[in-house]
Structures are given as structure tokens and as C-alpha cells.
XYZ file of C-alpha atoms in Angstrom:
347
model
C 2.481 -10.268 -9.937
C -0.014 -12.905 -11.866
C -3.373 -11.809 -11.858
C -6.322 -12.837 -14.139
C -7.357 -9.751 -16.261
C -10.635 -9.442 -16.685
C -12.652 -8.255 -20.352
C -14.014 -5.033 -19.627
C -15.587 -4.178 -23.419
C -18.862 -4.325 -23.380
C -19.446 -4.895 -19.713
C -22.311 -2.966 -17.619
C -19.963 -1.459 -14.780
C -21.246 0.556 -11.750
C -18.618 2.679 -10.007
C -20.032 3.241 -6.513
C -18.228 6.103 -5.362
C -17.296 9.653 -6.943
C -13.954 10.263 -4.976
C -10.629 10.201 -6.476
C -10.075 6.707 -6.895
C -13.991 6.244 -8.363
C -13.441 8.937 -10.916
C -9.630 7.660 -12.123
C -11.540 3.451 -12.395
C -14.715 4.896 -14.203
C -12.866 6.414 -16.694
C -10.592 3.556 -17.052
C -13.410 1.054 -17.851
C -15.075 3.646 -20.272
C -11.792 3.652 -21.865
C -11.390 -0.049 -22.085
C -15.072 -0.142 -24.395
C -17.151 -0.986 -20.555
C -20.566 0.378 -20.210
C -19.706 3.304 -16.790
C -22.058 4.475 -14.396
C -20.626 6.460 -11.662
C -23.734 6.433 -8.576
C -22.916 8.945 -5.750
C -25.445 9.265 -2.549
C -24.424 13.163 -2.956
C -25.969 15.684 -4.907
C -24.580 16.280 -8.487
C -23.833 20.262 -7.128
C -21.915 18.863 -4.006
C -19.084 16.501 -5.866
C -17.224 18.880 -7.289
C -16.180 15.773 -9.694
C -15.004 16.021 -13.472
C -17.197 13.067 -14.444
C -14.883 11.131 -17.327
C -15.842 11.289 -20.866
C -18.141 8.080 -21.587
C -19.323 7.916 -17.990
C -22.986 8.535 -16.729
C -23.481 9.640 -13.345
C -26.319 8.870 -11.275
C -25.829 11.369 -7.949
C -28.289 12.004 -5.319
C -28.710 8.264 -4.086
C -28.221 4.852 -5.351
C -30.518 3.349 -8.208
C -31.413 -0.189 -7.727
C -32.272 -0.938 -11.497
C -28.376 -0.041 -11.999
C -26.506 -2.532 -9.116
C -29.409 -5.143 -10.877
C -27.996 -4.884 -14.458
C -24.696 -4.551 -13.244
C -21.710 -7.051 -13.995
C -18.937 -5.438 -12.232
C -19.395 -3.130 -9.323
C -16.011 -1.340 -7.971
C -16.555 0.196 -4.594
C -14.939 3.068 -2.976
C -12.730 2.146 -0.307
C -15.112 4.375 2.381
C -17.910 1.482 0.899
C -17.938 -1.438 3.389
C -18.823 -4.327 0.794
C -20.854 -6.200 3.422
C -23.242 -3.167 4.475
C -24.332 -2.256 1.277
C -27.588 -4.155 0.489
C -27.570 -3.749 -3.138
C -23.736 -5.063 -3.582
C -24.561 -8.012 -1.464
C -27.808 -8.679 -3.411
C -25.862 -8.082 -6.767
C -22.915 -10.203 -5.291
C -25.502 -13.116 -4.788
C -26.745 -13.161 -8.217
C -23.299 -13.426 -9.452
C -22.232 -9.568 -10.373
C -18.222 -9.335 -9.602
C -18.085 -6.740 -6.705
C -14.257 -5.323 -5.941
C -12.325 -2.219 -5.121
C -9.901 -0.024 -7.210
C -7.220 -1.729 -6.239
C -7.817 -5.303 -7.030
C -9.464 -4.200 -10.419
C -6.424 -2.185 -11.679
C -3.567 -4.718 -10.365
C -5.282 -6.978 -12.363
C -4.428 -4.399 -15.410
C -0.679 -4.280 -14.289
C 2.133 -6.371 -16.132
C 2.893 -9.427 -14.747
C 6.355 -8.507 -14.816
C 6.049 -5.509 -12.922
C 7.773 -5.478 -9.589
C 4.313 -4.728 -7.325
C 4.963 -3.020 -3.553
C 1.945 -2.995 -0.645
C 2.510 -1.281 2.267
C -0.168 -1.041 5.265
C -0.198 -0.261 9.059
C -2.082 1.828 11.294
C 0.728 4.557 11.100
C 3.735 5.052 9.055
C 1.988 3.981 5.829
C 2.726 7.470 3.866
C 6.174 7.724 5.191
C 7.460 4.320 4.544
C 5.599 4.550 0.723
C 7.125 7.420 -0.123
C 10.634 6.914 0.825
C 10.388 2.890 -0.890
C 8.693 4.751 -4.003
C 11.914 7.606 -3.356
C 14.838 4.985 -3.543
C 12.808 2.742 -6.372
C 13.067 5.796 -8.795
C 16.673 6.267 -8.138
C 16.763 2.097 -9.542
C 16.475 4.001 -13.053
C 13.508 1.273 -13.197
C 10.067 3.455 -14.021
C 8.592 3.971 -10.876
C 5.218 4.728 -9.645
C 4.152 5.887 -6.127
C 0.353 6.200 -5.112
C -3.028 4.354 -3.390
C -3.787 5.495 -0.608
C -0.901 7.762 -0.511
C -3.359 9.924 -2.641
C -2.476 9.125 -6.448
C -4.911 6.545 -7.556
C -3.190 3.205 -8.142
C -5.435 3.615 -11.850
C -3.439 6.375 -12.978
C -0.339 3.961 -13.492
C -2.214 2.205 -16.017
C -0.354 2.361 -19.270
C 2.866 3.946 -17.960
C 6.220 2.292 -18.077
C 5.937 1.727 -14.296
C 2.837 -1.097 -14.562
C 4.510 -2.259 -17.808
C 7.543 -4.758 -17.901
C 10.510 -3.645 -15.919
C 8.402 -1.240 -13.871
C 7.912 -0.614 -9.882
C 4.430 -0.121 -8.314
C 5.022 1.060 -4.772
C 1.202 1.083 -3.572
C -0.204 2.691 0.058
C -2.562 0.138 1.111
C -5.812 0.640 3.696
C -7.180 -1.623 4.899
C -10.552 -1.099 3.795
C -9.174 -1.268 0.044
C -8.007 -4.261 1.272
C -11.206 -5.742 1.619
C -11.765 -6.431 -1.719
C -8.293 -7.289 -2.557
C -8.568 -11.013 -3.806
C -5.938 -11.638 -6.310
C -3.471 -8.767 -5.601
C 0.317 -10.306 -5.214
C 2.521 -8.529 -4.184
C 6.207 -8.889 -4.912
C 6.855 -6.799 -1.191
C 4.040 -6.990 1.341
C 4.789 -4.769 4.688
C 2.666 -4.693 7.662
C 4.069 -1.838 9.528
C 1.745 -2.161 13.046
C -1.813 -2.696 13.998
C -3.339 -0.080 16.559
C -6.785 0.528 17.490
C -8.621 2.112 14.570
C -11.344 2.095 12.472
C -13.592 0.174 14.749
C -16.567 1.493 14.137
C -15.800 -0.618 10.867
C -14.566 -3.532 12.201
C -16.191 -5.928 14.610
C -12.473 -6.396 16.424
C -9.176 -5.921 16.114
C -8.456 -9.184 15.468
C -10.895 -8.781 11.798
C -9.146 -4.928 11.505
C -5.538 -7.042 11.510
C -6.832 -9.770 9.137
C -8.436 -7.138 6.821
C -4.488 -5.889 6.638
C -3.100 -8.804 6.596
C -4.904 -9.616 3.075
C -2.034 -7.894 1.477
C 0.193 -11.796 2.045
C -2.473 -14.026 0.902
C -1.284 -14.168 -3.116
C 2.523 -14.487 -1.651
C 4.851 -17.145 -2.731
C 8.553 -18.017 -1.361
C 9.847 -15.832 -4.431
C 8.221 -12.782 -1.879
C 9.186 -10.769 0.526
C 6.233 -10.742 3.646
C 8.032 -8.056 5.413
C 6.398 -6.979 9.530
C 7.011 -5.313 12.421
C 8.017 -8.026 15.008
C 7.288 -6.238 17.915
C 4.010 -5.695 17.129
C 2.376 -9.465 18.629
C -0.193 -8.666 15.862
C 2.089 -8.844 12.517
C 3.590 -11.913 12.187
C 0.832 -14.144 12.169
C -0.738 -11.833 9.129
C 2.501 -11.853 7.721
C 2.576 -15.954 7.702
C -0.676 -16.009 6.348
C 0.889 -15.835 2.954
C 3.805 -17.975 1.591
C 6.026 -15.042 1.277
C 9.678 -15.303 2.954
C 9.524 -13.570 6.550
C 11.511 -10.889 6.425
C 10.768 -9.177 10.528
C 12.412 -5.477 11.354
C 12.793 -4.470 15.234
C 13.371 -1.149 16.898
C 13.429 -3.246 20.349
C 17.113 -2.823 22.214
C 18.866 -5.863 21.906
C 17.256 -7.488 19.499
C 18.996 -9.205 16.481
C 17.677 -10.318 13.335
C 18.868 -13.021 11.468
C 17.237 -11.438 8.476
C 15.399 -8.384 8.266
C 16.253 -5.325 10.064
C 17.004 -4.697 13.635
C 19.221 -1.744 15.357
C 22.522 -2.107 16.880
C 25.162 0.048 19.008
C 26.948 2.207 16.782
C 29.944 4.521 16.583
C 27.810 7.710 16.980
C 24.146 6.076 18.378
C 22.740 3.663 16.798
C 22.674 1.961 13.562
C 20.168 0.331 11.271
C 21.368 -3.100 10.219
C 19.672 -4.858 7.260
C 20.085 -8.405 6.505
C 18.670 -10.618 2.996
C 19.185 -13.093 0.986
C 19.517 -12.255 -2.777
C 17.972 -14.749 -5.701
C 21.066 -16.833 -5.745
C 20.909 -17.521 -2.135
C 23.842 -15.169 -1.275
C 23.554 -13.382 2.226
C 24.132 -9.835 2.664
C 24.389 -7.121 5.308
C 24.268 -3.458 5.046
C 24.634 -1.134 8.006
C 23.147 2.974 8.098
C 23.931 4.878 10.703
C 20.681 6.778 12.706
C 23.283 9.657 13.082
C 22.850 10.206 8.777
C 19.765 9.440 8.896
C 17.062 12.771 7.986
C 14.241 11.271 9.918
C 13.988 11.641 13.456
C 12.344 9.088 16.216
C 12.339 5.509 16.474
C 9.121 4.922 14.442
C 10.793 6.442 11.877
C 13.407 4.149 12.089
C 11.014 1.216 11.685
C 10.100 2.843 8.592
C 13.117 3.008 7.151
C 13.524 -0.565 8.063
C 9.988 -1.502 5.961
C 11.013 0.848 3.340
C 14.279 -0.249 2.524
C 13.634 -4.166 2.478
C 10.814 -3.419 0.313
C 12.777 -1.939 -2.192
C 15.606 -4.626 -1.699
C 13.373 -7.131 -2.536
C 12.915 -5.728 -5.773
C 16.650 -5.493 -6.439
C 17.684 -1.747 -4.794
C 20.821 -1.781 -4.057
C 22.750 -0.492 -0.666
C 24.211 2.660 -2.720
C 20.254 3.228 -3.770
C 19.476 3.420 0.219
C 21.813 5.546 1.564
C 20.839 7.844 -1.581
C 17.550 7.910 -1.122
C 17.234 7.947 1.937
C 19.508 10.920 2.741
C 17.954 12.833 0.327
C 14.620 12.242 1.575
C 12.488 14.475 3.747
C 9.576 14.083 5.916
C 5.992 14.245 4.717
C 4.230 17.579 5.615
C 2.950 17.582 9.416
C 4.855 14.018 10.368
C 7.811 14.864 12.026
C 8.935 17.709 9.802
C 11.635 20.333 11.461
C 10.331 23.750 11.229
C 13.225 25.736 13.248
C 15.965 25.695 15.392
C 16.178 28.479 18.220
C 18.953 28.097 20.732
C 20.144 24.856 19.654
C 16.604 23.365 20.689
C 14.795 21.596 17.327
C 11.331 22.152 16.913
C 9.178 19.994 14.690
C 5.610 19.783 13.229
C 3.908 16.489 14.070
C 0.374 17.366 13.834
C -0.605 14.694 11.755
């Protein structure tokens, strides 16, 4: 992942945001010599918030002397970076405005094996399980974003250095700002209605997700669900290799994932094309498979040719993903009474 690190001593940087991922990028810059100030439109009683040592936090609304001297101003994802007068006025005058993601990929080793996954639904599930098989690589491994561990708090662990995996949960609001972010794996799970009062249409909520292919090349994976009419032409907006999955009956891949008619139900078929050009096939039964329903079957598929592309191996899949389980509330069995299964899908 080549991105253009930016010099952070002695820069006048406004965090707008005191949330998770505002807290873990404030304290970064103070840390890298930057001059921090966290602003907040909430009291200073009602964050709750550990402000970082060499931070200054300005709570209760927004100062416009501070977004004026600003350089750099990192927004919180729930910040839409075109409503916010004093970003766009800042923005104008030639201040850097971003997210937490784009600012701390950009502090991520270029030889790090980077991961973005997005989609309406399925985003947790399908991180967790890629981040689940990466670790058992033996590669350092981190697993975060929007998952709930800020992508920051990677910085300076063997996972962002050389060698390392960064399996990242991407929204598409922190995609927003996402301009250089490059992504070895990109996924786009699905698009479905969401987040419109946001978005002007669907079509600008899929294109805001679809920023995750831009930075591709053809050494990428760009990795969608092709029966979603919405994903592919995201996915092609990049120069990534396609690589579609399908739950649809029938339907064969020539590379990707698809299902198939198997010996007990059916079976997950994955098909890719290693470095050297060499094709490969690997087949998993649904029967062994811990999570139940065919969307979770289309994350499997998303999960396991994201780690693939970063050199997993079949015998890493069938461990990982037998020993994973479901994410609290998202399909998770609770009981069995009378041989009938009950689960908890409140999410």
C-alpha cells in the first residue's frame, strides 16, 4: 500500500470529533511533535473522553479562530465533510481536511498487506473472520475500523510494519475522505438502502463505498458481490483484478467464489490465480461450515478471498473458519430444545 506520509511536527491539527477514533488520531499527532486540538459540539461533562496527553480540547461548540489556523483537520466519520461550513471554508484556503482512516494508512508500511471491507451488512462478520484466518498466517495481524478498534491503534505494531496484515472495517462515511488509501483486498459486500438522510441517492451512497477500489492496481484483488447489480461497477472503478463471489443457484465463477451441489448440501468453491499465474481451486463444504444462512455464506466467500489475496492458504481457511464463531446478536445459536435451533439475530 503506497501512500504519501505526511510531516506532522509542528503542524496546527484540529481533531473534529471526540469519539473513539478522534481521541486514538489526536493523540497520535501530539505524539508525532503536531500542535492537537480536539473541538467537540458537546459539553466537556458529557464526553466521558480521556483527552490524550499534549492535546487541548475545545468542547461545547466549534471555535472558528481554530478551523482558521488550522493545517490539517481530521473529521469524525459521523462529520459529513461537505456540511460543515468551517471545513469547507478551511478546505478552500488550502487546510488538508481528511478522516482517520486516510490519515493513519498513510502512517502504515508500504509493505504491509492492507484489507478494506464495506457493505451495507456483513461488514463485522466478514472482518472478523478475514482478520481470524490472517492471524493464523503467523504474519502480525491487526483487526479494527469500524469494527470498533481504531485503525490508529495499529500504528507502530508489527501488523502496520513490514510483513504485517491490516484487515480494516470500512463505512462508508470514513470513506469519504479516503483519497490515497490502497488497498491490497478491497470487498464490497452489498449496497442496500441506508444512510440516506446522508446521501443524496443511492447511486452517491454506492460510490461513497466504492472509494475503497480507486488506489487499486492489477497486483489487487477488487473483490464484490455479483448479485448485487450495484457492486461491480464500484468494484471496476479501480484497476484491481475482479475477483466476483455468488450465492445465486447455478451460478459458476470462473474466479472468485460461487456455490455448488455437494455431497451433504452445498459447497463453497473458491477459485484464484496466485502471483505466478498458477490457477487454483479449493472447495468447503456448507455442512462444516459454523455459520448458518446464505449471507453468511457470501461472507465467507469475501472473507476468504481477502485473505487469499494476501497469501492464506486453503489449510488457513478451513482453520479459521471452523474455529470461528458468530459475532454477538448476528446469527449466534443460543439453544437447542427438541432438536429445533434457536438463534439470536437481533442485530
Amino acid at each position: 500500500m503506497k501512500t504519501t506520509r505526511p510531516e506532522l511536527k509542528g503542524k496546527r491539527v484540529l481533531v473534529v470529533g471526540a469519539a473513539r477514533s478522534g481521541l486514538a488520531i489526536a493523540g497520535f499527532c501530539a505524539q508525532q511533535g503536531a500542535e492537537v486540538t480536539l473541538t467537540d459540539k458537546k459539553p466537556a461533562d458529557a464526553l466521558g473522553a480521556l483527552v490524550p496527553a499534549g492535546v487541548r480540547l475545545e468542547a461545547g461548540g466549534h471555535v472558528a479562530a481554530t478551523f482558521a489556523a488550522a493545517e490539517i483537520i481530521v473529521l469524525s466519520p459521523g462529520v459529513p465533510p461537505r456540511t460543515l461550513p468551517e471545513a469547507q471554508a478551511a478546505a478552500a484556503r488550502g487546510a488538508w481536511v481528511t478522516g482517520e482512516i486516510e490519515l493513519a494508512a498513510r502512517f502504515i508500511d508500504p509493505a504491509a498487506d492492507f484489507i478494506g471491507i464495506t457493505g451495507t451488512n456483513g461488514k463485522s462478520t466478514t472482518t472478523a473472520l478475514a482478520g481470524a484466518i490472517a492471524a493464523l498466517t503467523g504474519r502480525p495481524t491487526f483487526t479494527g475500523g469500524n469494527l470498533g478498534e481504531p485503525l490508529t491503534t495499529c500504528l507502530g505494531t508489527p501488523a502496520a510494519a513490514r510483513g504485517g496484515i491490516v484487515v480494516c472495517e470500512l463505512s462508508s462515511y470514513q470513506l469519504e475522505t479516503a483519497d490515497e488509501l490502497h488497498p491490497r483486498a478491497a470487498a464490497l459486500l452489498n449496497v442496500t438502502p441506508d444512510h440516506l438522510d446522508r446521501y443524496v441517492s443511492m447511486a452517491a451512497y454506492a460510490a461513497a463505498k466504492g472509494r475503497v477500489f480507486l488506489r487499486q492496481n492489477a497486483l489487487d484483488w477488487a473483490i464484490y458481490n455479483a448479485d448485487d447489480p450495484a457492486c461491480e461497477p464500484e468494484a471496476r472503478r479501480g484497476g484491481g483484478i475482479p475477483y466476483p463471489f455468488s450465492s445465486a443457484p447455478g451460478r459458476e465463477l470462473p474466479r472468485g467464489a460461487f456455490l455448488a451441489p455437494g455431497a451433504r448440501g452445498r459447497d463453497l468453491v473458491l477459485r484464484w490465480t496466485d502471483v505466478a499465474g498458477a490457477s487454483h481451486e479449493h472447495v468447503m463444504a456448507e455442512h462444516d461450515l459454523p455459520l448458518v444462512g446464505t449471507h453468511n455464506l457470501e461472507n465467507v466467500m469475501a472473507a476468504a478471498l481477502c485473505v487469499l489475496a494476501v497469501g492464506a492458504t486453503p489449510a488457513h481457511l478451513d482453520a479459521g473458519t471452523a474455529a470461528f464463531r458468530p459475532l454477538p446478536h448476528r446469527m449466534e445459536l443460543v439453544g437447542e430444545v427438541g432438536e429445533v435451533r434457536y438463534y439470536d439475530d437481533s442485530k
